[in-house]
Coordinates of N, CA and C in Angstrom, one line a residue:
Chain A
X1 N 9.4 -10.5 -5.6 CA 10.6 -10.1 -4.9 C 10.0 -8.7 -4.2
X2 N 10.7 -8.2 -3.1 CA 10.4 -7.0 -2.3 C 10.6 -5.8 -3.3
X3 N 9.8 -4.7 -3.2 CA 10.0 -3.6 -3.9 C 10.9 -2.8 -3.2
X4 N 11.0 -1.4 -3.5 CA 11.9 -0.5 -3.0 C 11.2 0.1 -1.6
X5 N 11.7 -0.1 -0.7 CA 11.1 0.3 0.7 C 11.6 1.6 1.1
X6 N 10.8 2.6 1.6 CA 11.1 3.8 2.0 C 10.6 4.0 3.4
X7 N 11.4 4.5 4.3 CA 10.8 4.8 5.7 C 11.4 6.1 6.2
X8 N 10.8 6.9 7.0 CA 9.2 6.6 7.3 C 8.4 7.0 6.1
X9 N 7.1 6.8 6.3 CA 6.2 7.2 5.1 C 5.9 8.7 5.3
X10 N 5.8 9.0 6.5 CA 5.4 10.4 6.8 C 6.4 11.1 8.0
X11 N 6.5 12.3 7.9 CA 7.2 13.0 8.8 C 6.9 14.5 8.9
X12 N 6.7 15.0 10.0 CA 6.6 16.4 10.3 C 7.6 16.8 11.2
X13 N 8.4 17.8 10.4 CA 9.5 18.6 11.4 C 9.2 20.0 11.5
X14 N 10.1 20.5 12.3 CA 10.0 22.1 12.4 C 11.2 22.6 11.7
X15 N 11.0 24.0 11.2 CA 12.1 24.7 10.6 C 13.4 24.6 11.4
X16 N 14.4 24.4 10.7 CA 15.7 24.5 11.4 C 16.2 23.1 11.8
X17 N 15.3 22.1 11.9 CA 15.7 20.7 12.3 C 16.4 20.0 11.1
X18 N 16.8 18.7 11.3 CA 17.5 18.1 10.4 C 16.7 16.8 10.3
X19 N 16.7 16.0 9.1 CA 15.8 14.8 9.0 C 16.9 13.8 8.0
X20 N 16.5 12.4 8.4 CA 17.2 11.5 7.8 C 16.1 10.6 7.0
X21 N 16.2 10.3 5.9 CA 15.2 9.4 5.1 C 15.9 8.1 4.8
X22 N 15.2 7.1 4.7 CA 15.9 5.8 4.4 C 15.3 5.1 3.1
X23 N 16.0 4.3 2.5 CA 15.5 3.6 1.1 C 16.5 2.2 1.2
X24 N 15.6 1.2 1.0 CA 16.3 0.0 0.7 C 15.8 -0.4 -0.7
X25 N 16.8 -0.7 -1.5 CA 16.6 -0.8 -2.9 C 16.0 -2.3 -3.4
X26 N 15.5 -2.6 -4.3 CA 15.3 -4.0 -4.6 C 16.5 -4.8 -4.6
X27 N 16.7 -6.0 -4.2 CA 17.7 -6.9 -4.2 C 18.4 -7.1 -5.6
X28 N 19.4 -6.7 -5.7 CA 20.2 -6.8 -6.9 C 20.4 -5.5 -7.6
X29 N 19.7 -4.5 -7.2 CA 19.8 -3.1 -7.7 C 20.8 -2.4 -6.9
X30 N 21.8 -2.1 -7.6 CA 22.9 -1.4 -6.8 C 23.1 0.2 -7.1
X31 N 22.1 0.5 -7.9 CA 22.0 2.0 -8.0 C 20.8 2.6 -7.5
X32 N 21.0 3.6 -6.5 CA 19.8 4.2 -6.0 C 20.0 5.7 -6.3
X33 N 18.7 6.3 -6.8 CA 18.6 7.7 -7.0 C 17.4 8.2 -6.2
X34 N 17.6 9.6 -5.8 CA 16.7 10.2 -5.0 C 15.9 11.5 -5.9
X35 N 14.7 11.6 -5.7 CA 14.1 12.7 -6.4 C 13.2 13.5 -5.2
X36 N 13.1 14.8 -5.4 CA 12.1 15.5 -4.9 C 10.9 15.8 -5.7
X37 N 9.7 15.6 -5.2 CA 8.5 15.8 -5.9 C 7.7 16.9 -5.2
X38 N 7.3 18.0 -5.8 CA 6.5 19.0 -5.3 C 5.4 19.5 -6.4
X39 N 4.3 20.0 -6.1 CA 3.4 20.3 -7.1 C 3.9 21.3 -8.0
X40 N 4.7 22.3 -7.7 CA 5.1 23.4 -8.4 C 6.3 22.9 -9.5
X41 N 7.2 22.2 -8.8 CA 8.4 21.9 -9.5 C 8.5 20.5 -10.2
X42 N 7.4 19.6 -9.8 CA 7.5 18.3 -10.5 C 8.6 17.5 -9.9
X43 N 9.2 16.6 -10.5 CA 10.3 15.6 -10.1 C 11.6 16.4 -10.3
X44 N 12.3 16.5 -9.3 CA 13.8 17.1 -9.2 C 14.7 16.1 -8.9
X45 N 15.6 16.0 -9.6 CA 16.7 14.9 -9.3 C 17.6 15.6 -8.3
X46 N 17.8 14.7 -7.1 CA 18.6 15.1 -6.2 C 20.0 14.4 -6.2
X47 N 20.1 13.2 -6.4 CA 21.4 12.6 -6.5 C 21.3 11.1 -6.7
X48 N 22.5 10.4 -7.1 CA 22.5 9.1 -7.5 C 23.8 8.5 -6.9
X49 N 23.4 7.2 -6.3 CA 24.7 6.5 -5.7 C 24.8 5.1 -6.5
X50 N 26.0 4.8 -6.4 CA 26.2 3.4 -6.9 C 27.6 2.9 -6.2
X51 N 27.5 1.8 -5.7 CA 28.7 1.3 -5.0 C 29.4 2.4 -4.0
X52 N 28.3 2.8 -3.1 CA 28.8 3.7 -2.0 C 29.2 5.2 -2.4
X53 N 29.3 5.4 -3.7 CA 29.8 6.6 -4.3 C 28.6 7.6 -4.9
X54 N 28.7 8.6 -4.6 CA 27.7 9.6 -5.3 C 28.1 9.7 -6.8
X55 N 27.5 9.3 -7.8 CA 27.9 9.4 -9.2 C 27.3 10.7 -10.0
X56 N 26.2 11.2 -9.4 CA 25.7 12.3 -10.0 C 24.9 13.0 -9.0
X57 N 24.7 14.3 -9.3 CA 24.2 15.2 -8.3 C 23.2 16.3 -8.9
X58 N 22.2 16.6 -8.4 CA 21.3 17.6 -9.0 C 21.6 19.1 -8.5
X59 N 20.6 19.9 -8.8 CA 21.0 21.4 -8.3 C 20.2 21.6 -7.1
X60 N 20.7 21.1 -6.0 CA 20.3 21.3 -4.6 C 21.4 21.9 -3.9
X61 N 21.1 22.7 -2.8 CA 21.9 23.3 -1.9 C 22.6 22.2 -1.2
X62 N 23.8 22.4 -0.4 CA 24.6 21.6 0.4 C 23.9 21.0 1.6
X63 N 22.8 21.5 1.9 CA 21.9 21.1 3.0 C 21.4 19.6 2.7
X64 N 21.4 19.4 1.5 CA 20.8 18.0 0.9 C 22.1 17.1 0.8
X65 N 22.1 16.0 1.6 CA 23.2 15.0 1.5 C 22.8 13.6 1.3
X66 N 23.6 12.7 1.1 CA 23.2 11.4 1.1 C 24.3 10.5 1.1
X67 N 24.0 9.2 1.3 CA 25.1 8.3 1.4 C 24.6 6.8 1.0
X68 N 25.4 5.9 0.6 CA 25.1 4.5 0.3 C 25.9 3.6 1.1
X69 N 25.2 2.5 1.6 CA 25.9 1.5 2.5 C 26.4 0.4 1.6
X70 N 27.2 -0.5 2.0 CA 27.8 -1.5 1.2 C 26.7 -2.5 0.9
X71 N 25.5 -2.6 1.6 CA 24.4 -3.6 1.1 C 23.3 -2.8 0.2
X72 N 23.8 -1.6 -0.3 CA 23.0 -0.7 -1.5 C 22.1 0.1 -0.6
X73 N 21.6 -0.1 0.6 CA 20.7 0.8 1.2 C 21.3 2.2 1.2
X74 N 20.3 3.1 1.1 CA 20.9 4.5 1.1 C 20.1 5.3 2.0
X75 N 20.4 6.5 2.5 CA 20.0 7.2 3.3 C 20.1 8.9 2.7
X76 N 19.1 9.7 2.8 CA 19.5 11.1 2.6 C 19.2 12.0 3.7
X77 N 19.9 12.9 3.8 CA 19.8 13.9 5.0 C 19.5 15.4 4.5
X78 N 18.5 15.9 5.3 CA 18.4 17.3 4.9 C 18.6 18.1 6.3
X79 N 19.5 19.0 6.2 CA 19.8 19.8 7.4 C 19.1 21.2 7.4
X80 N 19.0 21.8 8.6 CA 18.5 23.1 8.5 C 17.2 23.3 7.6
X81 N 16.3 22.5 8.0 CA 15.0 22.4 7.2 C 14.3 23.8 7.0
X82 N 13.8 23.9 5.8 CA 13.2 25.2 5.6 C 11.7 24.8 5.0
X83 N 10.8 25.7 5.1 CA 9.5 25.3 4.7 C 9.4 24.8 3.3
X84 N 10.1 25.4 2.5 CA 10.1 24.9 0.9 C 10.6 23.5 0.8
X85 N 11.1 22.8 1.8 CA 11.6 21.6 1.8 C 10.5 20.5 1.8
X86 N 9.1 21.0 2.2 CA 8.1 20.2 2.2 C 7.7 19.5 1.0
X87 N 7.8 18.2 0.8 CA 7.7 17.5 -0.5 C 7.6 16.1 -0.2
X88 N 7.3 15.4 -1.4 CA 7.5 13.9 -1.3 C 8.7 13.6 -1.6
X89 N 9.6 12.8 -0.9 CA 11.0 12.4 -1.5 C 10.8 11.0 -1.9
X90 N 11.2 10.7 -3.1 CA 11.2 9.5 -3.8 C 12.4 8.9 -4.1
X91 N 12.7 7.6 -3.6 CA 13.9 6.8 -4.0 C 13.5 5.7 -5.1
X92 N 14.4 5.7 -5.9 CA 14.4 4.8 -7.1 C 15.7 3.9 -7.3
X93 N 15.3 2.7 -7.5 CA 16.7 1.7 -7.7 C 16.6 1.3 -9.2
X94 N 17.7 1.0 -9.6 CA 17.9 0.5 -10.9 C 19.2 -0.4 -11.0
X95 N 19.3 -1.1 -12.2 CA 20.6 -1.9 -12.4 C 21.4 -0.7 -13.3
X96 N 22.4 -0.4 -12.5 CA 23.3 0.6 -13.3 C 23.8 0.2 -14.7
X97 N 23.7 1.1 -15.7 CA 24.2 0.7 -16.9 C 23.3 0.2 -17.9
X98 N 22.0 0.1 -17.4 CA 21.0 -0.5 -18.2 C 19.9 0.7 -18.3
X99 N 19.0 0.5 -19.3 CA 17.9 1.6 -19.3 C 16.5 1.0 -19.3
X100 N 16.5 0.1 -18.3 CA 15.3 -0.6 -18.1 C 14.3 0.3 -17.0
X101 N 14.9 1.5 -16.8 CA 14.0 2.4 -16.1 C 14.2 2.0 -14.5
X102 N 13.4 3.0 -13.8 CA 13.7 2.8 -12.2 C 12.4 2.1 -11.6
X103 N 12.8 1.5 -10.6 CA 11.7 1.1 -9.7 C 11.5 2.1 -8.5
X104 N 10.4 2.7 -8.3 CA 10.3 3.7 -7.1 C 9.8 3.1 -6.2
X105 N 10.1 3.7 -4.9 CA 9.5 3.5 -3.7 C 8.3 4.3 -3.6
X106 N 7.5 4.1 -2.4 CA 6.3 4.8 -2.3 C 6.5 6.4 -1.8
X107 N 7.8 6.6 -1.5 CA 7.9 7.9 -1.0 C 8.0 8.1 0.5
X108 N 8.6 9.3 1.0 CA 8.5 9.8 2.3 C 7.8 11.1 2.1
X109 N 6.7 11.4 2.8 CA 6.0 12.6 2.8 C 6.7 13.6 3.9
X110 N 7.4 14.6 3.6 CA 8.0 15.4 4.6 C 7.2 16.8 4.7
X111 N 6.9 17.2 5.8 CA 6.1 18.3 6.1 C 7.1 19.3 7.0
X112 N 7.4 20.4 6.7 CA 8.1 21.3 7.6 C 7.3 22.4 8.0
X113 N 7.0 22.6 9.3 CA 6.3 23.4 9.9 C 7.0 24.6 10.7
Chain B
X1 N 19.0 21.9 -25.1 CA 18.5 21.7 -23.7 C 17.7 20.5 -23.5
X2 N 17.5 20.0 -22.3 CA 16.6 18.9 -22.0 C 15.4 19.3 -21.3
X3 N 14.3 19.2 -21.9 CA 13.2 19.4 -21.5 C 12.0 18.4 -21.9
X4 N 11.1 18.0 -21.2 CA 10.0 17.1 -21.6 C 8.7 17.8 -21.1
X5 N 7.8 18.0 -22.0 CA 6.5 18.7 -21.8 C 5.3 17.8 -22.0
X6 N 4.3 18.1 -21.1 CA 3.2 17.1 -21.2 C 2.0 18.1 -20.8
X7 N 0.8 17.8 -21.5 CA -0.4 18.7 -20.9 C -0.6 18.3 -19.6
X8 N -1.4 19.3 -18.8 CA -1.6 19.0 -17.4 C -2.8 17.9 -17.2
X9 N -3.8 18.0 -17.8 CA -5.0 17.5 -17.6 C -5.7 16.7 -18.8
X10 N -6.3 15.5 -18.4 CA -7.1 14.9 -19.4 C -8.2 14.3 -18.9
X11 N -9.4 14.4 -19.5 CA -10.6 13.9 -18.9 C -11.3 12.9 -20.0
X12 N -11.6 11.6 -19.6 CA -12.3 10.6 -20.8 C -13.4 10.0 -19.8
X13 N -14.3 9.5 -20.7 CA -15.3 8.6 -20.3 C -14.8 7.3 -20.2
X14 N -15.4 6.6 -19.1 CA -15.0 5.1 -18.9 C -15.4 4.3 -20.4
X15 N -14.4 3.4 -20.6 CA -14.6 2.7 -21.9 C -14.1 3.3 -23.1
X16 N -13.9 4.7 -23.1 CA -13.3 5.4 -24.1 C -11.7 5.0 -24.3
X17 N -11.0 5.5 -25.3 CA -9.6 5.6 -25.4 C -9.0 6.8 -24.8
X18 N -7.9 6.7 -24.2 CA -7.1 7.9 -23.7 C -5.8 8.0 -24.4
X19 N -5.5 9.1 -24.9 CA -4.3 9.3 -25.4 C -3.6 10.7 -24.8
X20 N -2.4 10.1 -24.0 CA -1.5 11.2 -23.4 C -0.3 11.5 -24.4
X21 N -0.1 12.7 -24.4 CA 0.9 13.1 -25.4 C 2.1 13.7 -24.5
X22 N 3.4 13.7 -25.2 CA 4.5 14.2 -24.5 C 5.6 14.8 -25.7
X23 N 6.2 15.7 -25.6 CA 7.2 16.2 -26.4 C 8.5 16.3 -25.6
X24 N 9.6 16.0 -26.2 CA 10.8 16.2 -25.6 C 11.9 16.8 -26.5
X25 N 12.8 17.4 -25.9 CA 13.8 18.2 -26.8 C 15.2 17.5 -27.1
X26 N 15.5 16.7 -26.4 CA 16.9 16.0 -26.5 C 16.9 14.8 -27.5
X27 N 17.5 15.0 -28.7 CA 17.5 14.0 -29.7 C 18.4 12.9 -29.2
X28 N 19.3 12.9 -28.3 CA 20.0 11.9 -27.8 C 19.5 10.7 -26.9
X29 N 18.2 10.8 -26.7 CA 17.5 10.0 -25.8 C 17.7 8.5 -26.2
X30 N 17.9 7.7 -25.2 CA 18.0 6.3 -25.6 C 16.8 5.5 -25.5
X31 N 16.0 5.7 -24.4 CA 14.8 5.1 -24.2 C 13.8 6.1 -23.8
X32 N 12.6 5.8 -24.1 CA 11.5 6.6 -23.4 C 10.4 6.0 -22.7
X33 N 9.9 6.6 -21.6 CA 9.3 5.7 -20.6 C 7.8 6.4 -20.2
X34 N 6.9 5.6 -19.8 CA 5.7 6.1 -19.3 C 5.7 5.5 -17.8
X35 N 5.4 6.4 -17.0 CA 5.3 5.9 -15.5 C 3.8 6.5 -15.0
X36 N 3.1 5.6 -14.2 CA 2.0 6.0 -13.5 C 2.0 6.3 -12.1
X37 N 1.5 7.3 -11.7 CA 1.5 7.7 -10.1 C 0.0 7.7 -9.5
X38 N -0.3 6.9 -8.7 CA -1.6 6.8 -8.0 C -1.4 7.7 -6.7
X39 N -2.4 8.3 -6.3 CA -2.5 9.2 -5.0 C -1.8 8.4 -3.9
X40 N -0.7 9.2 -3.2 CA 0.1 8.6 -2.0 C 0.9 7.4 -2.4
X41 N 1.3 7.3 -3.7 CA 2.2 6.2 -4.0 C 3.5 6.9 -4.9
X42 N 4.4 5.9 -5.1 CA 5.5 6.3 -5.9 C 5.1 6.2 -7.3
X43 N 6.1 6.3 -8.4 CA 5.9 6.0 -9.8 C 6.1 4.7 -10.0
X44 N 5.1 4.2 -10.9 CA 5.1 2.7 -11.4 C 5.5 2.7 -12.9
X45 N 6.6 1.9 -13.1 CA 6.7 1.9 -14.8 C 5.7 1.2 -15.4
X46 N 5.3 1.7 -16.5 CA 4.2 1.1 -17.2 C 4.7 0.4 -18.5
X47 N 5.6 1.1 -19.1 CA 6.0 0.7 -20.3 C 7.2 1.5 -20.8
X48 N 8.1 1.1 -21.6 CA 9.1 1.8 -22.3 C 9.5 1.5 -23.7
X49 N 10.1 2.2 -24.6 CA 10.3 1.9 -25.9 C 11.6 2.6 -26.3
X50 N 12.5 1.6 -27.0 CA 13.6 2.2 -27.4 C 13.6 3.3 -28.5
X51 N 14.5 4.0 -28.5 CA 14.5 5.2 -29.4 C 14.4 4.9 -30.8
X52 N 14.6 3.8 -31.3 CA 14.9 3.5 -32.7 C 13.3 2.8 -33.1
X53 N 12.5 2.6 -32.2 CA 11.4 1.9 -32.4 C 10.2 2.9 -32.8
X54 N 9.1 2.5 -33.6 CA 8.1 3.5 -33.8 C 7.0 3.2 -32.8
X55 N 6.6 2.0 -32.5 CA 5.4 1.6 -31.7 C 5.8 0.3 -30.7
X56 N 5.1 0.4 -29.7 CA 5.1 -0.8 -28.9 C 3.8 -1.0 -28.3
X57 N 3.4 -2.2 -28.3 CA 1.9 -2.4 -27.8 C 2.0 -3.5 -26.5
X58 N 1.3 -3.2 -25.6 CA 1.6 -4.0 -24.4 C -0.2 -4.0 -23.7
X59 N -0.9 -5.1 -24.0 CA -2.2 -5.3 -23.7 C -2.9 -3.9 -24.0
X60 N -3.4 -3.2 -23.1 CA -4.3 -2.1 -23.5 C -3.4 -0.8 -23.8
X61 N -2.2 -0.9 -23.6 CA -1.4 0.1 -23.8 C -0.5 0.2 -25.2
X62 N -0.6 1.3 -25.8 CA 0.1 1.5 -27.2 C 0.9 2.6 -27.0
X63 N 2.3 2.4 -27.2 CA 3.1 3.6 -27.3 C 3.4 4.0 -28.7
X64 N 3.4 5.2 -29.0 CA 3.8 5.7 -30.3 C 5.1 6.7 -30.3
X65 N 6.1 6.5 -31.1 CA 7.2 7.5 -31.0 C 7.3 8.0 -32.4
X66 N 7.4 9.4 -32.4 CA 7.7 10.1 -33.8 C 9.1 10.7 -33.4
X67 N 10.1 10.2 -33.7 CA 11.5 10.7 -33.3 C 11.8 12.0 -34.1
X68 N 11.2 12.0 -35.3 CA 11.5 13.2 -36.0 C 10.9 14.5 -35.4
X69 N 9.7 14.3 -34.9 CA 9.0 15.6 -34.3 C 9.3 15.3 -32.8
X70 N 10.0 14.5 -32.3 CA 10.3 14.2 -30.9 C 8.9 14.2 -30.1
X71 N 8.1 13.5 -30.5 CA 6.7 13.3 -29.9 C 6.4 11.8 -29.4
X72 N 6.0 11.7 -28.3 CA 5.7 10.5 -27.6 C 4.3 10.4 -27.2
X73 N 3.6 9.3 -27.5 CA 2.2 9.3 -27.0 C 2.0 7.9 -26.4
X74 N 0.9 7.8 -25.4 CA 0.4 6.7 -24.7 C -0.9 6.5 -25.0
X75 N -1.4 5.4 -25.5 CA -2.8 5.2 -25.9 C -3.2 4.2 -24.8
X76 N -4.2 4.4 -24.0 CA -5.0 3.5 -23.2 C -6.3 3.0 -23.8
X77 N -6.4 1.8 -24.0 CA -7.8 1.4 -24.8 C -8.5 1.0 -23.6
X78 N -9.9 1.2 -23.9 CA -11.0 0.7 -22.8 C -10.6 1.4 -21.5
X79 N -10.6 2.5 -21.4 CA -10.0 3.2 -20.3 C -10.9 2.9 -19.0
X80 N -10.5 2.6 -17.9 CA -11.3 2.2 -16.7 C -10.9 3.2 -15.6
X81 N -11.9 3.1 -14.5 CA -11.8 4.2 -13.5 C -10.5 4.0 -12.8
X82 N -9.9 2.7 -12.7 CA -8.6 2.3 -12.1 C -7.3 3.1 -12.8
X83 N -7.7 3.7 -14.1 CA -6.6 4.2 -14.8 C -6.5 5.6 -14.4
X84 N -7.3 6.3 -13.5 CA -7.1 7.7 -13.0 C -5.9 7.7 -12.2
X85 N -5.1 8.6 -12.6 CA -3.8 8.7 -12.1 C -3.1 10.0 -12.8
X86 N -1.8 10.1 -12.3 CA -0.9 10.9 -13.1 C 0.0 10.2 -14.0
X87 N 0.1 10.5 -15.2 CA 1.0 9.9 -16.0 C 2.3 10.6 -16.4
X88 N 3.4 10.0 -16.1 CA 4.7 10.9 -16.4 C 5.5 10.2 -17.6
X89 N 5.9 11.1 -18.3 CA 6.6 10.6 -19.6 C 8.1 10.9 -19.0
X90 N 9.0 10.2 -19.6 CA 10.4 10.5 -19.2 C 11.4 9.8 -20.3
X91 N 12.6 10.5 -20.4 CA 13.5 10.0 -21.4 C 14.8 9.8 -20.6
X92 N 15.5 8.7 -21.2 CA 16.8 8.6 -20.6 C 18.0 8.8 -21.6
X93 N 18.9 9.5 -21.2 CA 20.0 10.0 -21.9 C 21.3 9.5 -21.4
X94 N 22.0 8.7 -22.2 CA 23.2 7.9 -21.6 C 24.5 9.2 -21.6
X95 N 24.9 9.1 -20.3 CA 25.9 10.2 -20.0 C 27.4 9.5 -20.4
X96 N 28.4 10.3 -20.6 CA 29.7 9.8 -21.1 C 30.2 8.9 -20.0
X97 N 29.8 8.8 -18.8 CA 30.3 8.1 -17.7 C 29.6 6.6 -17.7
X98 N 28.6 6.4 -18.7 CA 27.9 5.3 -18.9 C 26.8 5.1 -18.0
X99 N 26.6 6.0 -17.0 CA 25.4 6.0 -16.3 C 24.1 6.8 -17.1
X100 N 23.1 6.6 -16.7 CA 21.8 7.3 -17.4 C 21.2 8.3 -16.6
X101 N 20.9 9.5 -17.3 CA 20.3 10.6 -17.0 C 18.7 10.5 -17.3
X102 N 17.9 10.7 -16.4 CA 16.5 10.6 -16.6 C 15.7 12.1 -16.5
X103 N 15.1 12.4 -17.5 CA 14.5 13.7 -17.6 C 12.9 13.4 -17.5
X104 N 12.2 13.7 -16.6 CA 10.7 13.7 -16.4 C 10.0 14.9 -16.9
X105 N 8.7 14.4 -17.3 CA 7.8 15.4 -17.7 C 7.1 16.0 -16.5
X106 N 6.0 16.9 -16.7 CA 5.4 17.5 -15.5 C 4.2 16.6 -14.9
X107 N 3.9 15.6 -16.0 CA 3.0 14.9 -15.6 C 1.6 15.1 -16.2
X108 N 0.7 14.3 -16.5 CA -0.8 14.4 -17.0 C -1.7 13.9 -16.1
X109 N -2.5 14.6 -15.5 CA -3.7 14.0 -14.4 C -4.8 13.5 -15.5
X110 N -4.8 12.1 -15.5 CA -6.0 11.6 -16.1 C -7.0 11.3 -15.3
X111 N -8.4 11.8 -15.5 CA -9.6 11.6 -14.9 C -10.4 10.9 -15.7
X112 N -10.9 9.5 -15.2 CA -11.7 8.8 -16.0 C -13.2 8.9 -15.3
X113 N -14.3 9.4 -16.2 CA -15.4 9.6 -15.7 C -16.3 8.4 -15.9
X114 N -17.2 8.0 -14.8 CA -17.9 6.7 -14.8 C -19.2 6.9 -15.8

């Protein structure tokens, strides 16, 4: 079965711009979580969506937002980009309420210049 | 508090065994996981162990859990160059809401020397 698909794979944006990243989970996985990965901070939890509702949120400023659609696909948006937002953004899907772990996508590498 | 710690680097020779260690602080963890990340890729779930188990073996991988010391290890037998990657330890903690919170370690970079 198809894995978790993230698009685009790479992005270069300028400070102040906004960006939208997309994630299609594994079929049947209704929970989608987003993480930011940087060399200095490791994996930082952004938010989790289930049934089009944000269930949990990490400690990121309001410039980071997300949403989930009825087909479980999810998008995250970062507005007013800063240089420090350069990172690998990972999407992970799972079956909610189980502890079988995540299936991660390959990530979107965002570079802010 | 919730914290998962790992050593940053490990270097082994091809054919030897690798042991990657992890310590965690939250005793209410439900499952503990090992993920592998290769360059340019996302994290791949390798194996996981329920918190009331001591050991789990899956082909070349052996997971040992010492719940008293909050210590988790991953042993890779007959390490190959293809095992070179970053390995993340993670624990899941069940929230009151019924969802799971995952805490990831900082990752251990394994380098396998030919």
